[in-house]
Short mmCIF file of C-alpha atoms in Angstrom, two decimals:
data_model
loop_
_atom_site.label_atom_id
_atom_site.label_comp_id
_atom_site.label_asym_id
_atom_site.label_seq_id
_atom_site.Cartn_x
_atom_site.Cartn_y
_atom_site.Cartn_z
CA UNK J 1 0.00 0.00 0.00
CA UNK J 2 1.29 3.45 -0.93
CA UNK J 3 2.33 5.86 1.81
CA UNK J 4 -0.34 8.44 2.80
CA UNK J 5 0.29 11.69 0.92
CA UNK J 6 -2.43 14.21 1.79
CA UNK J 7 -2.88 16.51 4.77
CA UNK J 8 -6.67 16.56 4.32
CA UNK J 9 -9.36 14.98 2.19
CA UNK J 10 -12.56 16.47 0.79
CA UNK J 11 -15.76 14.68 -0.21
CA UNK J 12 -18.26 16.46 -2.44
CA UNK J 13 -17.18 18.21 -5.62
CA UNK J 14 -20.05 20.54 -6.38
CA UNK J 15 -18.93 24.13 -6.91
CA UNK J 16 -18.34 24.86 -3.20
CA UNK J 17 -16.34 21.67 -2.74
CA UNK J 18 -14.21 22.24 -5.83
CA UNK J 19 -13.44 25.82 -4.85
CA UNK J 20 -12.60 24.93 -1.26
CA UNK J 21 -10.28 22.14 -2.45
CA UNK J 22 -8.48 24.55 -4.79
CA UNK J 23 -8.15 27.06 -1.95
CA UNK J 24 -6.52 24.41 0.25
CA UNK J 25 -4.20 23.31 -2.55
CA UNK J 26 -3.25 26.93 -3.37
CA UNK J 27 -1.94 27.27 0.18
CA UNK J 28 0.44 24.36 -0.30
CA UNK J 29 -1.51 21.61 1.45
CA UNK J 30 -1.74 18.30 -0.45
CA UNK J 31 -5.41 17.35 -0.65
CA UNK J 32 -7.27 14.21 -1.71
CA UNK J 33 -10.72 14.48 -3.25
CA UNK J 34 -13.60 12.05 -3.74
CA UNK J 35 -16.98 12.41 -5.39
CA UNK J 36 -19.87 9.97 -5.71
CA UNK J 37 -19.74 10.52 -9.48
CA UNK J 38 -16.20 9.50 -10.41
CA UNK J 39 -16.26 11.34 -13.75
CA UNK J 40 -16.78 14.64 -11.92
CA UNK J 41 -13.71 13.99 -9.78
CA UNK J 42 -11.57 12.96 -12.76
CA UNK J 43 -12.52 16.03 -14.77
CA UNK J 44 -11.84 18.34 -11.80
CA UNK J 45 -8.39 16.85 -11.10
CA UNK J 46 -7.45 16.86 -14.80
CA UNK J 47 -8.27 20.55 -15.07
CA UNK J 48 -6.18 21.46 -11.99
CA UNK J 49 -2.94 19.50 -12.22
CA UNK J 50 -0.52 22.22 -11.19
CA UNK J 51 -1.79 23.55 -7.87
CA UNK J 52 0.96 24.35 -5.32
CA UNK J 53 -0.16 21.67 -2.86
CA UNK J 54 -1.38 19.12 -5.34
CA UNK J 55 -4.78 17.51 -5.90
CA UNK J 56 -5.19 13.75 -5.88
CA UNK J 57 -8.46 12.13 -6.89
CA UNK J 58 -9.67 8.68 -5.87
CA UNK J 59 -12.43 6.52 -7.28
CA UNK J 60 -13.18 4.60 -4.07
CA UNK J 61 -13.60 5.68 -0.48
CA UNK J 62 -11.09 3.03 0.59
CA UNK J 63 -8.35 4.51 -1.61
CA UNK J 64 -9.33 8.01 -0.58
CA UNK J 65 -9.05 7.26 3.14
CA UNK J 66 -5.78 5.37 2.67
CA UNK J 67 -4.23 8.45 1.04
CA UNK J 68 -4.64 10.60 4.17
CA UNK J 69 -2.01 11.19 6.82
CA UNK J 70 -2.98 10.33 10.40
CA UNK J 71 -4.94 11.52 12.21
CA UNK J 72 -7.02 11.55 9.06
CA UNK J 73 -8.92 14.77 8.39
CA UNK J 74 -11.93 14.45 6.11
CA UNK J 75 -13.97 17.48 5.04
CA UNK J 76 -17.55 16.83 3.85
CA UNK J 77 -19.22 19.39 1.58
CA UNK J 78 -22.44 17.76 0.47
CA UNK J 79 -26.11 18.66 0.83
CA UNK J 80 -27.03 18.96 4.50
CA UNK J 81 -29.21 16.33 6.15
CA UNK J 82 -29.49 12.71 5.04
CA UNK J 83 -26.72 13.11 2.47
CA UNK J 84 -24.23 14.09 5.16
CA UNK J 85 -25.26 11.15 7.36
CA UNK J 86 -24.84 8.78 4.41
CA UNK J 87 -21.28 9.97 3.78
CA UNK J 88 -20.42 9.72 7.49
CA UNK J 89 -21.80 6.18 7.67
CA UNK J 90 -19.68 5.21 4.68
CA UNK J 91 -16.56 6.62 6.32
CA UNK J 92 -16.96 5.12 9.80
CA UNK J 93 -15.78 1.57 8.93
CA UNK J 94 -12.70 2.97 7.18
CA UNK J 95 -11.49 5.36 9.88
CA UNK J 96 -9.53 4.75 13.08
CA UNK J 97 -9.73 6.11 16.58
CA UNK J 98 -8.75 9.78 16.70
CA UNK J 99 -9.54 10.49 13.04
CA UNK J 100 -11.49 13.70 12.37
CA UNK J 101 -14.59 14.26 10.24
CA UNK J 102 -15.43 17.89 9.38
CA UNK J 103 -18.88 18.88 8.14
CA UNK J 104 -18.70 22.13 6.16
CA UNK J 105 -22.32 22.13 5.02
CA UNK J 106 -25.21 24.28 6.27
CA UNK J 107 -26.11 21.70 8.91
CA UNK J 108 -28.68 22.22 11.63
CA UNK J 109 -26.77 22.58 14.90
CA UNK J 110 -28.90 19.86 16.52
CA UNK J 111 -27.69 17.41 13.87
CA UNK J 112 -24.13 18.48 14.60
CA UNK J 113 -24.60 17.89 18.34
CA UNK J 114 -25.99 14.40 17.57
CA UNK J 115 -23.23 13.51 15.11
CA UNK J 116 -20.50 14.66 17.47
CA UNK J 117 -21.96 12.54 20.27
CA UNK J 118 -22.42 9.44 18.10
CA UNK J 119 -18.94 9.63 16.57
CA UNK J 120 -17.30 10.26 19.94
CA UNK J 121 -18.80 6.97 21.14
CA UNK J 122 -16.98 5.27 18.23
CA UNK J 123 -13.65 6.93 19.04
CA UNK J 124 -13.90 9.43 16.18
CA UNK J 125 -13.80 13.23 16.40
CA UNK J 126 -16.19 15.60 14.69
CA UNK J 127 -16.00 19.27 13.73
CA UNK J 128 -19.04 21.18 12.50
CA UNK J 129 -17.62 24.14 10.61
CA UNK J 130 -19.75 26.90 9.16
CA UNK J 131 -18.42 28.13 5.82
CA UNK J 132 -19.63 31.52 4.62
CA UNK J 133 -18.78 33.48 1.52
CA UNK J 134 -20.41 31.54 -1.28
CA UNK J 135 -18.48 30.18 -4.23
CA UNK J 136 -16.06 33.11 -4.35
CA UNK J 137 -15.34 32.88 -0.64
CA UNK J 138 -14.70 29.15 -0.79
CA UNK J 139 -12.19 29.72 -3.59
CA UNK J 140 -10.25 32.71 -2.26
CA UNK J 141 -11.06 33.00 1.44
CA UNK J 142 -14.26 32.25 3.37
CA UNK J 143 -15.22 33.02 6.94
CA UNK J 144 -14.92 29.74 8.84
CA UNK J 145 -16.79 28.94 12.07
CA UNK J 146 -15.56 25.61 13.49
CA UNK J 147 -17.11 24.00 16.55
CA UNK J 148 -16.48 20.65 18.21
CA UNK J 149 -13.62 18.97 20.03
CA UNK J 150 -11.03 21.72 20.70
CA UNK J 151 -8.16 19.21 20.53
CA UNK J 152 -9.40 18.08 17.10
CA UNK J 153 -9.58 21.67 15.92
CA UNK J 154 -5.85 22.07 16.61
CA UNK J 155 -5.21 19.48 13.88
CA UNK J 156 -7.08 21.52 11.28
CA UNK J 157 -6.28 25.00 12.59
CA UNK J 158 -3.19 25.57 10.37
CA UNK J 159 -5.27 24.77 7.28
CA UNK J 160 -8.31 26.79 8.41
CA UNK J 161 -6.22 29.85 9.26
CA UNK J 162 -4.40 29.60 5.92
CA UNK J 163 -7.48 29.29 3.70
CA UNK J 164 -9.74 31.74 5.56
CA UNK J 165 -10.29 35.30 4.38
CA UNK J 166 -7.86 37.85 5.81
CA UNK J 167 -8.43 41.34 7.16
CA UNK J 168 -5.98 44.13 7.85
CA UNK J 169 -4.90 44.04 11.50
CA UNK J 170 -5.13 47.80 12.01
CA UNK J 171 -8.31 48.71 10.12
CA UNK J 172 -10.18 45.42 10.02
CA UNK J 173 -10.80 45.86 6.30
CA UNK J 174 -10.75 42.73 4.09
CA UNK J 175 -7.54 42.13 2.17
CA UNK J 176 -8.28 41.61 -1.51
CA UNK J 177 -6.46 40.54 -4.63
CA UNK J 178 -6.30 36.75 -4.29
CA UNK J 179 -5.97 34.87 -7.58
CA UNK J 180 -5.58 31.21 -8.57
CA UNK J 181 -2.24 30.02 -7.22
CA UNK J 182 -1.64 33.39 -5.52
CA UNK J 183 -3.43 33.48 -2.15
CA UNK J 184 -3.45 36.47 0.21
CA UNK J 185 -0.36 36.65 2.40
CA UNK J 186 -0.50 38.09 5.91
CA UNK J 187 -3.45 39.67 7.68
CA UNK J 188 -5.73 38.35 10.41
CA UNK J 189 -7.56 35.13 9.42
CA UNK J 190 -11.35 35.16 9.59
CA UNK J 191 -11.66 32.00 11.62
CA UNK J 192 -11.49 31.03 15.26
CA UNK J 193 -12.58 28.13 17.43
CA UNK J 194 -16.22 28.85 18.28
CA UNK J 195 -17.08 26.27 20.93
CA UNK J 196 -18.15 22.65 21.59
CA UNK J 197 -20.32 20.33 19.48
CA UNK J 198 -22.87 22.42 17.49
CA UNK J 199 -21.59 25.90 18.40
CA UNK J 200 -19.95 26.51 15.02
CA UNK J 201 -23.01 25.62 13.02
CA UNK J 202 -25.25 27.58 15.39
CA UNK J 203 -23.17 30.73 14.93
CA UNK J 204 -23.23 30.15 11.16
CA UNK J 205 -27.02 29.87 11.34
CA UNK J 206 -27.27 33.19 13.21
CA UNK J 207 -24.95 34.71 10.60
CA UNK J 208 -27.40 33.58 7.93
CA UNK J 209 -30.36 34.94 9.90
CA UNK J 210 -28.66 38.32 10.13
CA UNK J 211 -27.95 38.03 6.40
CA UNK J 212 -31.70 37.60 5.76
CA UNK J 213 -32.31 40.80 7.71
CA UNK J 214 -29.59 42.75 5.92
CA UNK J 215 -30.88 41.75 2.50
CA UNK J 216 -34.51 42.57 3.28
CA UNK J 217 -33.57 45.97 4.77
CA UNK J 218 -31.67 46.83 1.61
CA UNK J 219 -34.68 45.77 -0.46
CA UNK J 220 -36.94 48.01 1.64
CA UNK J 221 -34.60 50.97 1.11
CA UNK J 222 -34.77 50.28 -2.65
CA UNK J 223 -38.59 49.96 -2.46
CA UNK J 224 -38.89 53.32 -0.71
CA UNK J 225 -36.65 55.04 -3.25
CA UNK J 226 -38.61 53.62 -6.17
CA UNK J 227 -42.10 53.56 -4.64
CA UNK J 228 -42.06 56.91 -2.83
CA UNK J 229 -39.45 58.99 -4.64
CA UNK J 230 -39.92 57.49 -8.11
CA UNK J 231 -36.21 56.70 -8.58
CA UNK J 232 -35.16 54.40 -11.40
CA UNK J 233 -32.88 51.42 -10.81
CA UNK J 234 -29.80 53.24 -12.20
CA UNK J 235 -30.54 56.20 -9.90
CA UNK J 236 -30.78 53.81 -6.95
CA UNK J 237 -27.49 52.24 -8.02
CA UNK J 238 -25.75 55.60 -7.65
CA UNK J 239 -27.24 56.06 -4.18
CA UNK J 240 -26.08 52.64 -2.99
CA UNK J 241 -22.63 53.18 -4.47
CA UNK J 242 -22.38 56.41 -2.48
CA UNK J 243 -23.64 54.72 0.68
CA UNK J 244 -20.91 52.11 0.30
CA UNK J 245 -18.33 54.82 1.04
CA UNK J 246 -19.64 55.41 4.56
CA UNK J 247 -20.92 53.55 7.62
CA UNK J 248 -22.97 51.18 5.44
CA UNK J 249 -19.86 49.99 3.57
CA UNK J 250 -20.43 46.26 3.07
CA UNK J 251 -20.41 43.44 0.56
CA UNK J 252 -24.20 43.46 0.27
CA UNK J 253 -24.43 47.23 -0.33
CA UNK J 254 -21.63 46.94 -2.90
CA UNK J 255 -23.30 44.18 -4.90
CA UNK J 256 -26.67 45.93 -4.63
CA UNK J 257 -25.19 48.92 -6.45
CA UNK J 258 -23.82 46.57 -9.10
CA UNK J 259 -27.12 44.72 -9.51
CA UNK J 260 -29.17 47.91 -9.80
CA UNK J 261 -26.76 49.24 -12.43
CA UNK J 262 -26.87 46.06 -14.53
CA UNK J 263 -28.85 46.04 -17.79
CA UNK J 264 -30.76 43.01 -19.00
CA UNK J 265 -28.89 41.61 -22.05
CA UNK J 266 -32.20 40.65 -23.69
CA UNK J 267 -34.33 43.80 -23.32
CA UNK J 268 -31.82 46.44 -22.30
CA UNK J 269 -33.99 47.30 -19.31
CA UNK J 270 -32.51 47.31 -15.78
CA UNK J 271 -32.12 43.66 -14.85
CA UNK J 272 -34.04 44.11 -11.57
CA UNK J 273 -37.06 45.27 -13.56
CA UNK J 274 -37.29 41.93 -15.38
CA UNK J 275 -36.53 39.64 -12.42
CA UNK J 276 -39.71 38.14 -10.95
CA UNK J 277 -40.39 39.37 -7.40
CA UNK J 278 -40.54 35.96 -5.69
CA UNK J 279 -37.70 35.04 -3.34
CA UNK J 280 -36.43 31.62 -2.34
CA UNK J 281 -34.84 30.43 0.89
CA UNK J 282 -32.91 27.41 2.13
CA UNK J 283 -34.09 27.36 5.73
CA UNK J 284 -31.39 28.92 7.91
CA UNK J 285 -33.38 32.13 8.42
CA UNK J 286 -36.35 30.06 9.53
CA UNK J 287 -34.11 28.02 11.85
CA UNK J 288 -32.88 31.26 13.42
CA UNK J 289 -36.43 32.46 14.03
CA UNK J 290 -37.57 29.09 15.42
CA UNK J 291 -34.58 28.97 17.76
CA UNK J 292 -35.38 32.48 18.99
CA UNK J 293 -38.99 31.48 19.62
CA UNK J 294 -37.95 28.28 21.39
CA UNK J 295 -35.67 30.20 23.76
CA UNK J 296 -37.95 33.21 24.18
CA UNK J 297 -35.46 35.66 22.67
CA UNK J 298 -36.91 38.66 20.78
CA UNK J 299 -35.59 38.51 17.21
CA UNK J 300 -38.48 40.04 15.22
CA UNK J 301 -36.40 41.59 12.46
CA UNK J 302 -34.98 38.28 11.23
CA UNK J 303 -38.46 36.74 11.46
CA UNK J 304 -39.95 39.57 9.39
CA UNK J 305 -37.24 39.07 6.78
CA UNK J 306 -38.25 35.39 6.54
CA UNK J 307 -41.92 36.27 6.31
CA UNK J 308 -41.16 38.85 3.60
CA UNK J 309 -39.77 36.03 1.47
CA UNK J 310 -42.83 33.91 2.26
CA UNK J 311 -45.29 36.59 1.14
CA UNK J 312 -43.22 37.26 -1.98
CA UNK J 313 -43.72 33.61 -2.94
CA UNK J 314 -47.52 33.93 -3.22
CA UNK J 315 -47.19 36.00 -6.38
CA UNK J 316 -50.49 34.95 -7.96
CA UNK J 317 -52.44 35.73 -4.79
CA UNK J 318 -50.80 39.15 -4.56
CA UNK J 319 -51.61 39.90 -8.17
CA UNK J 320 -55.25 39.01 -7.56
CA UNK J 321 -55.36 40.99 -4.30
CA UNK J 322 -53.89 44.06 -6.00
CA UNK J 323 -57.06 44.30 -8.09
CA UNK J 324 -59.28 44.29 -5.00
CA UNK J 325 -57.40 45.90 -2.13
CA UNK J 326 -56.51 49.59 -2.11
CA UNK J 327 -53.92 51.71 -0.32
CA UNK J 328 -53.16 55.41 0.10
CA UNK J 329 -53.16 57.69 -2.92
CA UNK J 330 -50.70 60.29 -1.57
CA UNK J 331 -47.63 61.18 -3.62
CA UNK J 332 -44.36 62.54 -2.28
CA UNK J 333 -43.66 66.21 -2.94
CA UNK J 334 -40.90 67.01 -0.45
CA UNK J 335 -37.10 67.10 -0.45
CA UNK J 336 -35.95 63.96 -2.24
CA UNK J 337 -32.31 64.29 -1.22
CA UNK J 338 -33.38 64.67 2.39
CA UNK J 339 -35.56 61.58 2.17
CA UNK J 340 -32.68 59.58 0.67
CA UNK J 341 -30.56 60.52 3.69
CA UNK J 342 -33.43 59.55 5.97
CA UNK J 343 -33.70 56.15 4.27
CA UNK J 344 -29.95 55.70 4.77
CA UNK J 345 -30.34 56.41 8.49
CA UNK J 346 -33.35 54.11 8.80
CA UNK J 347 -31.38 51.30 7.18
CA UNK J 348 -28.44 51.93 9.51
CA UNK J 349 -30.54 51.98 12.70
CA UNK J 350 -32.50 48.90 11.64
CA UNK J 351 -29.21 47.12 10.93
CA UNK J 352 -27.92 47.92 14.43
CA UNK J 353 -31.11 46.47 15.95
CA UNK J 354 -30.97 43.36 13.77
CA UNK J 355 -27.41 42.61 14.84
CA UNK J 356 -28.32 43.34 18.46
CA UNK J 357 -31.03 40.66 18.17
CA UNK J 358 -28.60 38.17 16.62
CA UNK J 359 -26.02 38.63 19.34
CA UNK J 360 -28.73 38.42 22.02
CA UNK J 361 -29.78 35.11 20.52
CA UNK J 362 -26.23 33.75 20.65
CA UNK J 363 -25.91 34.97 24.23
CA UNK J 364 -28.97 32.93 25.22
CA UNK J 365 -27.88 29.90 23.18
CA UNK J 366 -24.64 29.62 25.12
CA UNK J 367 -26.69 29.24 28.30
CA UNK J 368 -29.04 26.76 26.67
CA UNK J 369 -26.27 24.53 25.28
CA UNK J 370 -23.53 25.15 27.85
CA UNK J 371 -21.21 26.93 25.43
CA UNK J 372 -18.87 29.84 26.01
CA UNK J 373 -19.01 32.15 23.00
CA UNK J 374 -16.66 35.07 22.49
CA UNK J 375 -18.73 37.67 20.68
CA UNK J 376 -15.84 39.99 19.87
CA UNK J 377 -14.04 37.15 18.11
CA UNK J 378 -17.21 36.16 16.26
CA UNK J 379 -17.69 39.69 14.94
CA UNK J 380 -13.99 39.71 14.00
CA UNK J 381 -14.24 36.62 11.79
CA UNK J 382 -17.30 38.08 10.05
CA UNK J 383 -15.30 41.11 8.86
CA UNK J 384 -14.02 39.29 5.78
CA UNK J 385 -15.01 36.40 3.53
CA UNK J 386 -18.64 36.09 4.61
CA UNK J 387 -21.77 37.52 3.02
CA UNK J 388 -22.41 40.03 5.84
CA UNK J 389 -18.85 41.35 5.86
CA UNK J 390 -18.97 45.06 6.57
CA UNK J 391 -17.11 48.00 8.07
CA UNK J 392 -19.81 48.00 10.75
CA UNK J 393 -18.50 44.72 12.26
CA UNK J 394 -15.31 46.42 13.43
CA UNK J 395 -17.49 48.57 15.68
CA UNK J 396 -19.16 45.47 17.11
CA UNK J 397 -15.74 44.00 17.90
CA UNK J 398 -14.78 47.25 19.64
CA UNK J 399 -18.03 47.19 21.63
CA UNK J 400 -17.23 43.74 23.02
CA UNK J 401 -13.62 44.77 23.61
CA UNK J 402 -15.01 47.52 25.85
CA UNK J 403 -17.38 45.15 27.66
CA UNK J 404 -17.22 41.43 26.94
CA UNK J 405 -20.42 40.92 29.00
CA UNK J 406 -22.38 43.58 27.12
CA UNK J 407 -26.08 42.68 27.47
CA UNK J 408 -27.15 44.29 24.19
CA UNK J 409 -25.37 46.20 21.45
CA UNK J 410 -27.84 49.04 21.88
CA UNK J 411 -26.31 49.72 25.32
CA UNK J 412 -22.80 50.24 23.94
CA UNK J 413 -21.89 53.97 23.99
CA UNK J 414 -20.99 54.05 20.28
CA UNK J 415 -24.18 52.38 19.07
CA UNK J 416 -26.31 54.40 21.48
CA UNK J 417 -24.87 57.61 20.05
CA UNK J 418 -25.46 56.41 16.49
CA UNK J 419 -29.10 55.60 17.21
CA UNK J 420 -29.51 58.97 18.94
CA UNK J 421 -28.02 60.68 15.89
CA UNK J 422 -30.17 58.87 13.32
CA UNK J 423 -33.45 57.90 14.97
CA UNK J 424 -35.39 61.03 13.96
CA UNK J 425 -34.82 60.11 10.32
CA UNK J 426 -35.60 56.46 11.09
CA UNK J 427 -38.99 57.41 12.50
CA UNK J 428 -39.59 59.73 9.56
CA UNK J 429 -39.02 56.88 7.12
CA UNK J 430 -41.21 54.40 9.00
CA UNK J 431 -43.96 57.03 9.02
CA UNK J 432 -43.46 57.65 5.30
CA UNK J 433 -43.63 53.94 4.51
CA UNK J 434 -47.00 53.75 6.28
CA UNK J 435 -48.21 57.00 4.71
CA UNK J 436 -47.37 55.97 1.15
CA UNK J 437 -48.24 52.28 1.51
CA UNK J 438 -44.77 50.82 0.96
CA UNK J 439 -44.22 47.59 2.92
CA UNK J 440 -41.14 47.88 5.14
CA UNK J 441 -41.47 45.06 7.68
CA UNK J 442 -37.87 44.99 8.89
CA UNK J 443 -37.74 48.78 9.32
CA UNK J 444 -41.03 48.65 11.26
CA UNK J 445 -40.05 45.66 13.42
CA UNK J 446 -36.60 47.02 14.22
CA UNK J 447 -38.08 50.30 15.43
CA UNK J 448 -40.69 48.44 17.50
CA UNK J 449 -37.88 46.33 19.00
CA UNK J 450 -35.90 49.45 19.89
CA UNK J 451 -38.90 51.17 21.46
CA UNK J 452 -39.85 48.00 23.34
CA UNK J 453 -36.33 47.44 24.63
CA UNK J 454 -36.05 50.99 25.98
CA UNK J 455 -39.55 50.96 27.54
CA UNK J 456 -39.62 50.70 31.38
CA UNK J 457 -43.23 49.52 31.18
CA UNK J 458 -44.99 47.60 28.41
CA UNK J 459 -48.69 46.70 28.13
CA UNK J 460 -47.89 43.11 29.08
CA UNK J 461 -49.52 43.88 32.43
CA UNK J 462 -52.88 43.91 30.65
CA UNK J 463 -51.91 40.82 28.67
CA UNK J 464 -51.08 38.95 31.86
CA UNK J 465 -54.41 40.04 33.32
CA UNK J 466 -56.13 38.57 30.27
CA UNK J 467 -54.23 35.30 30.67
CA UNK J 468 -55.17 35.06 34.33
CA UNK J 469 -58.83 35.90 33.54
CA UNK J 470 -59.41 33.15 30.98
CA UNK J 471 -56.84 30.57 32.07
CA UNK J 472 -55.79 31.25 35.68
CA UNK J 473 -52.19 31.63 34.48
CA UNK J 474 -51.33 33.93 37.44
CA UNK J 475 -49.48 37.23 37.49
CA UNK J 476 -46.78 39.05 39.45
CA UNK J 477 -47.39 42.36 41.26
CA UNK J 478 -45.38 45.57 41.08
CA UNK J 479 -45.46 45.83 44.88
CA UNK J 480 -44.21 42.29 45.54
CA UNK J 481 -40.87 40.53 44.86
CA UNK J 482 -40.28 38.96 41.44
CA UNK J 483 -41.11 35.26 41.35
CA UNK J 484 -44.15 35.57 43.64
CA UNK J 485 -47.34 34.76 41.74
CA UNK J 486 -50.99 35.65 42.35
CA UNK J 487 -54.41 34.77 40.97
CA UNK J 488 -57.77 36.48 41.36
CA UNK J 489 -61.25 35.07 40.66
CA UNK J 490 -62.05 37.66 38.00
CA UNK J 491 -65.84 37.14 37.71
CA UNK J 492 -66.01 37.87 41.46
CA UNK J 493 -63.47 40.69 41.98
CA UNK J 494 -64.39 41.05 45.64
CA UNK J 495 -62.84 37.65 46.35
CA UNK J 496 -59.33 37.80 47.88
CA UNK J 497 -56.25 37.31 45.70
CA UNK J 498 -54.51 33.99 46.09
CA UNK J 499 -50.77 33.84 46.67
CA UNK J 500 -49.77 30.99 44.34
#
């Protein structure tokens, strides 16, 4: 039998898998690859014979595993769910105690917790690593969020730190310019050990939930510019390009400007004007919302972003409803430039609240699953490579540097001052959206979250009275210690209250 030659192996040669393998090889690590369809593997290897580290393809799992140096490190990049379990089950008989399986797919964190537990019982180690950045990130530098056995992570850390996106140490800005065979040198890698079992995939899920919010907020800003101000797509493109020079500087704002400036090659119209307004989703935004509901954490902005995609999908119903239901007839006649600035500020404030919700959710998850998450480090690894990479994340890192136990980003002095500076415009835009009938669910929900979070008293006192009236669910009193519950026989209010 030939001597093992590869530092790591990768299973799954769809676009993400191919690009990640090339990224690893570009950094000088020999890598073995396997794909269920052998012809796909052979074609991929034949087209990439001269990578610095070297690619080796294998037609059988047995040969693939035998090619790996011990402890064997096997990266899986296949469709999440049953497909991942099938690959793991095929590997188990071929691996030895101490070998490491890494799942780089968009796995549900509960599956990762289960897989880590089951493999540990067999003497194998498991890493669930979130991979963000899409095809381009996988090829030239993603954000990587590994969770699992910390000792196992040490065996993949040199590779993960090499292939991850890099940011400038001083400014936190992403380093760019990577090309095939010429990876980025230097900089701070956008990866760090996240925590035990499913922590990495949970943090990746929250990243994706925040991504849902970011994208929907941008769409609402676009809808307000077109629906209220009458801007064309090219005019909106110029606005977003200008916004990308300031506090909203981000990958998503940048590509939004590009998309809005793109013409349709068939009709010559702006491409966005010929794209059907129905959005898809792969589930991670929904998972984020369900997790928030399960743990009782307020994350309404992500949930509204998910629901916005859901309502977009019922296109035929909306078309029929548009012929029956009516809205306001007012038209805007004010200062357009001023309203554009107000929309900018509304987007910025809503973004702050959305991220505050995401970090609150992770804070609660660490209690639920007995993890210790370092939020400053998490924001640091999101500064480059991932879809939500933005200048803004440097400020989140600085907030947690100031107070690692910060309860909510809104309480950080910097973010408080930014909300104070911009909230008048935020409220102006939410009012305008209602006045002119433009749906802006994430702007609305973010403002409601902010006002709820700063409120010393909410109408939940009445709600709790209702619950006690119809279901004897009890209530607490303002003049008694927390945790002491009471019930009154509501149809007979003269009856004494019961201390429950």
